[in-house]
XYZ file of C-alpha atoms in Angstrom:
297
model
C 31.945 -34.834 -41.364
C 29.164 -37.764 -41.034
C 25.401 -36.094 -40.408
C 23.829 -37.177 -37.299
C 20.037 -38.078 -38.061
C 17.979 -37.847 -35.198
C 14.205 -38.764 -35.097
C 11.432 -36.111 -36.185
C 9.848 -37.132 -32.934
C 12.432 -36.494 -30.367
C 13.240 -32.753 -32.695
C 9.780 -31.917 -31.902
C 10.505 -32.758 -28.297
C 13.555 -30.570 -28.332
C 11.883 -27.681 -30.207
C 8.796 -27.680 -27.626
C 11.175 -27.709 -24.790
C 12.499 -24.349 -25.914
C 9.457 -22.679 -27.240
C 6.151 -23.754 -26.384
C 3.661 -24.186 -28.783
C 0.980 -21.783 -30.046
C -1.867 -23.457 -28.367
C 0.137 -23.618 -24.713
C -0.060 -19.834 -25.183
C -3.456 -19.925 -25.886
C -4.332 -22.343 -22.310
C -2.050 -19.944 -20.350
C -4.437 -16.931 -21.851
C -7.583 -19.109 -20.669
C -5.916 -19.892 -17.134
C -6.470 -16.174 -15.865
C -10.104 -15.549 -16.118
C -10.270 -19.169 -14.079
C -8.073 -17.436 -11.325
C -10.509 -14.871 -11.065
C -13.178 -17.076 -11.446
C -11.788 -18.545 -8.589
C -11.670 -15.535 -6.431
C -15.131 -14.649 -7.058
C -16.277 -17.878 -5.888
C -14.577 -17.804 -2.867
C -15.700 -14.167 -1.900
C -19.392 -15.451 -2.710
C -18.997 -18.547 -0.521
C -17.620 -16.134 1.995
C -20.803 -13.799 2.071
C -22.947 -16.983 1.972
C -21.485 -18.285 5.411
C -21.247 -15.080 6.656
C -25.129 -14.793 5.674
C -26.207 -18.192 6.922
C -24.354 -17.605 10.264
C -26.294 -14.306 11.066
C -29.581 -15.907 9.718
C -29.225 -18.914 11.867
C -28.579 -16.391 15.009
C -25.551 -18.581 15.929
C -23.777 -15.265 16.774
C -25.499 -12.413 18.427
C -25.877 -9.232 15.844
C -23.857 -6.919 18.094
C -20.890 -9.120 17.516
C -21.102 -10.156 13.819
C -23.950 -8.368 12.160
C -25.659 -9.656 9.113
C -23.950 -8.676 5.474
C -27.564 -6.879 4.561
C -27.174 -4.894 8.163
C -23.520 -4.037 6.845
C -24.670 -2.744 3.165
C -27.583 -0.594 5.156
C -25.016 0.743 7.389
C -22.772 1.721 4.355
C -25.591 3.315 2.399
C -26.659 5.285 5.437
C -23.396 6.848 5.521
C -23.196 8.111 2.362
C -26.888 9.219 1.811
C -28.966 11.722 3.915
C -31.793 10.327 6.228
C -34.604 11.031 8.627
C -32.544 11.133 12.336
C -35.165 8.599 13.336
C -38.044 7.090 12.248
C -40.789 9.549 11.953
C -38.762 12.323 12.569
C -38.490 15.857 9.932
C -34.842 16.425 10.715
C -32.591 14.701 8.147
C -28.794 13.897 8.592
C -26.222 13.748 5.878
C -23.978 10.683 5.976
C -21.841 10.111 10.016
C -20.362 12.517 11.938
C -21.632 15.139 9.528
C -19.755 14.158 6.773
C -20.363 10.819 3.954
C -18.371 7.991 4.341
C -16.637 8.884 1.082
C -15.733 12.273 2.465
C -13.991 10.467 5.457
C -11.951 8.281 2.972
C -10.999 11.160 0.948
C -9.349 12.646 4.319
C -7.615 9.782 4.945
C -5.774 9.726 1.550
C -5.478 13.214 1.855
C -3.648 12.908 5.145
C -1.443 9.905 3.217
C -0.430 11.311 0.562
C 1.089 14.171 2.084
C 2.914 12.172 4.398
C 3.966 9.730 1.740
C 4.649 12.773 -0.501
C 7.335 14.079 2.191
C 8.451 10.767 2.916
C 9.172 10.013 -0.946
C 11.464 13.086 -0.976
C 13.307 13.407 1.892
C 13.466 8.988 1.915
C 15.176 8.769 -1.570
C 17.426 12.185 -0.981
C 18.408 10.855 2.390
C 18.999 7.310 0.653
C 21.233 8.567 -2.074
C 23.374 10.808 0.500
C 23.711 7.398 2.898
C 24.699 5.336 -0.220
C 27.496 7.451 -0.715
C 28.582 8.878 2.610
C 29.819 5.762 4.285
C 30.640 7.714 7.470
C 27.321 9.431 7.753
C 25.882 5.992 6.950
C 27.459 4.742 10.079
C 25.573 7.549 12.387
C 22.447 8.035 10.717
C 21.467 4.144 9.985
C 21.135 3.201 14.115
C 17.934 5.827 14.338
C 16.167 5.251 11.452
C 16.342 1.364 12.488
C 15.394 2.628 15.653
C 12.312 4.679 14.285
C 11.584 1.683 11.869
C 11.196 -0.927 14.687
C 8.624 1.564 16.609
C 4.955 0.725 16.560
C 3.287 4.113 15.852
C 1.242 4.274 18.616
C 4.631 4.177 20.622
C 5.216 7.962 19.896
C 2.077 9.287 18.955
C 1.802 10.797 22.593
C 5.189 12.552 22.250
C 3.711 13.839 18.622
C 0.407 15.661 20.390
C 2.542 16.971 22.837
C 5.308 18.820 20.442
C 2.343 19.376 17.442
C -1.417 19.409 19.229
C -3.977 17.029 18.153
C -4.221 18.717 14.669
C -3.337 16.878 11.329
C 0.426 17.882 11.934
C 0.775 15.305 14.066
C -1.214 12.650 11.911
C 0.502 13.878 8.696
C 3.926 13.462 11.176
C 3.054 9.730 12.272
C 2.218 8.719 8.703
C 5.595 10.233 7.647
C 7.326 8.176 10.366
C 5.942 5.100 9.545
C 6.449 5.459 5.690
C 9.844 7.403 5.844
C 12.102 3.995 6.627
C 11.126 1.992 4.557
C 12.006 4.078 1.728
C 15.434 5.436 2.891
C 16.497 1.250 2.825
C 15.086 0.551 -0.276
C 16.941 3.044 -1.784
C 20.342 2.719 -0.343
C 19.794 -1.411 -1.038
C 18.904 -0.219 -5.087
C 22.168 1.589 -5.081
C 24.341 -1.403 -3.846
C 22.937 -3.573 -6.910
C 24.329 -0.882 -9.294
C 26.192 -2.904 -11.521
C 29.675 -1.339 -11.356
C 29.870 -1.962 -14.926
C 27.400 0.464 -16.012
C 29.036 2.940 -13.808
C 32.526 2.401 -14.965
C 31.096 2.931 -18.568
C 29.502 6.466 -18.013
C 32.727 7.838 -16.367
C 34.756 6.167 -19.775
C 32.299 8.169 -21.662
C 32.852 11.121 -19.988
C 29.772 11.378 -17.537
C 29.885 13.911 -14.564
C 28.409 12.888 -11.224
C 25.283 14.615 -11.826
C 24.916 12.745 -15.334
C 26.044 9.499 -13.418
C 23.037 9.699 -10.928
C 20.744 11.103 -12.932
C 20.991 8.652 -16.183
C 22.615 5.237 -14.589
C 22.460 4.917 -10.790
C 18.884 6.464 -10.405
C 17.185 4.205 -13.050
C 19.166 1.355 -12.109
C 17.889 1.526 -8.074
C 14.064 2.947 -9.505
C 12.466 -0.648 -9.137
C 13.797 -0.408 -5.596
C 12.926 2.543 -4.914
C 9.316 1.805 -6.015
C 8.976 -1.349 -4.322
C 10.294 0.680 -1.219
C 7.313 3.371 -1.758
C 4.928 0.201 -2.071
C 5.888 -0.963 1.265
C 5.663 2.384 2.658
C 2.182 2.833 1.354
C 1.356 -0.350 3.220
C 2.954 1.050 6.175
C 1.198 4.335 6.061
C -2.242 3.107 5.467
C -2.058 0.475 8.725
C -1.038 3.488 10.786
C -3.870 5.991 9.507
C -5.733 4.510 12.171
C -3.593 5.336 15.192
C -2.858 8.690 13.147
C -6.922 9.259 13.336
C -7.779 8.342 17.060
C -7.407 11.813 18.131
C -9.501 14.331 16.667
C -9.523 12.551 13.129
C -12.957 13.403 12.100
C -13.275 13.545 9.065
C -10.988 10.398 8.701
C -12.352 6.333 7.862
C -9.688 5.235 10.508
C -11.215 7.396 13.468
C -15.008 6.416 11.780
C -14.008 2.976 12.613
C -12.987 3.686 15.993
C -15.654 6.108 17.010
C -18.462 3.842 15.489
C -16.755 0.444 17.314
C -17.023 2.769 20.638
C -20.558 3.565 20.059
C -21.104 -0.417 19.310
C -22.206 0.716 16.135
C -20.756 -2.674 14.764
C -22.166 -2.954 11.171
C -20.787 0.803 10.614
C -17.529 -0.565 11.720
C -17.321 -3.620 9.686
C -18.326 -1.361 6.996
C -15.286 0.784 7.746
C -13.373 -1.935 7.908
C -14.259 -3.318 4.256
C -13.913 0.207 2.659
C -10.176 0.515 4.033
C -9.301 -3.084 3.173
C -10.574 -2.651 -0.491
C -8.763 1.007 -0.974
C -5.805 -0.540 0.340
C -5.831 -3.167 -2.193
C -7.308 -0.207 -4.965
C -4.102 1.144 -3.936
C -1.889 -1.343 -4.352
C -3.159 -2.381 -7.621
C -2.486 1.352 -8.582
C 1.153 1.030 -7.364
C 1.831 -2.204 -8.783
C 0.685 -0.817 -12.346
C 3.293 2.780 -12.138
C 5.837 0.163 -11.046
C 5.273 -2.004 -14.603
C 4.646 1.245 -16.443
C 7.780 2.724 -15.108
C 10.075 -0.083 -14.940
C 9.150 -2.190 -18.252
C 12.573 -3.741 -18.171
C 12.699 -5.549 -14.727
C 12.630 -9.076 -15.521
C 13.853 -8.764 -19.148
C 17.051 -8.204 -18.549
């Protein structure tokens, strides 16, 4: 056989197309701080534009208060202050609670509703995935509940359970439950049949097959369903706390709006948004930790 001579330049080009040069990795690593810096600059530009519009009095402060007014409302909602200038009466927080206490109460309600939806949703997803006739009977109802907006059945829940926390937890459960069921079913449908057959040929029983093959294979889909469910529950918290929701960040945002306390309303909206981003970041971290094999298969 005759050896084929390839120019050195072509060899380097082919190798670099398969494995990038070390210098390129360094460039990729340097791009991450640049992205974060761009996000920070974007935020600063937004706040500066907001401040400029309010400082120029282009909009009535009732509709758009300044960033300083929103910050002052946030600080007052987390501290104790005189009820009025010159008064000796001290009031702590808003509606007899600090803002962080309102936030924690909302998170507690979401946590209870979400925990129930995870347990029921995953178990029901496994059952419906394995029993087809039951799937055909129950899935229309799950899709019906998924399509309903929370305000559509909050009145009925109040009739059934009153205006206490039971109604709020039920509402959050119903908002988070359907996506977890659907994600579990989709995850089980995508399990590789070769893995199941290999486990059965090695003598695995039904419990071992579910625990060691099917559940780990469906876990990425289940976790993504939980991530969606958290988003649905968080957006439902305001509706859940419309009636007797104090303490609660959603109820505080609603009540401050009805009282024309726009700075506090915007402060509550910002707190809700930041808390949602933090929750989503935590869930993404948990997904990466629990399913490190995703994207590497």
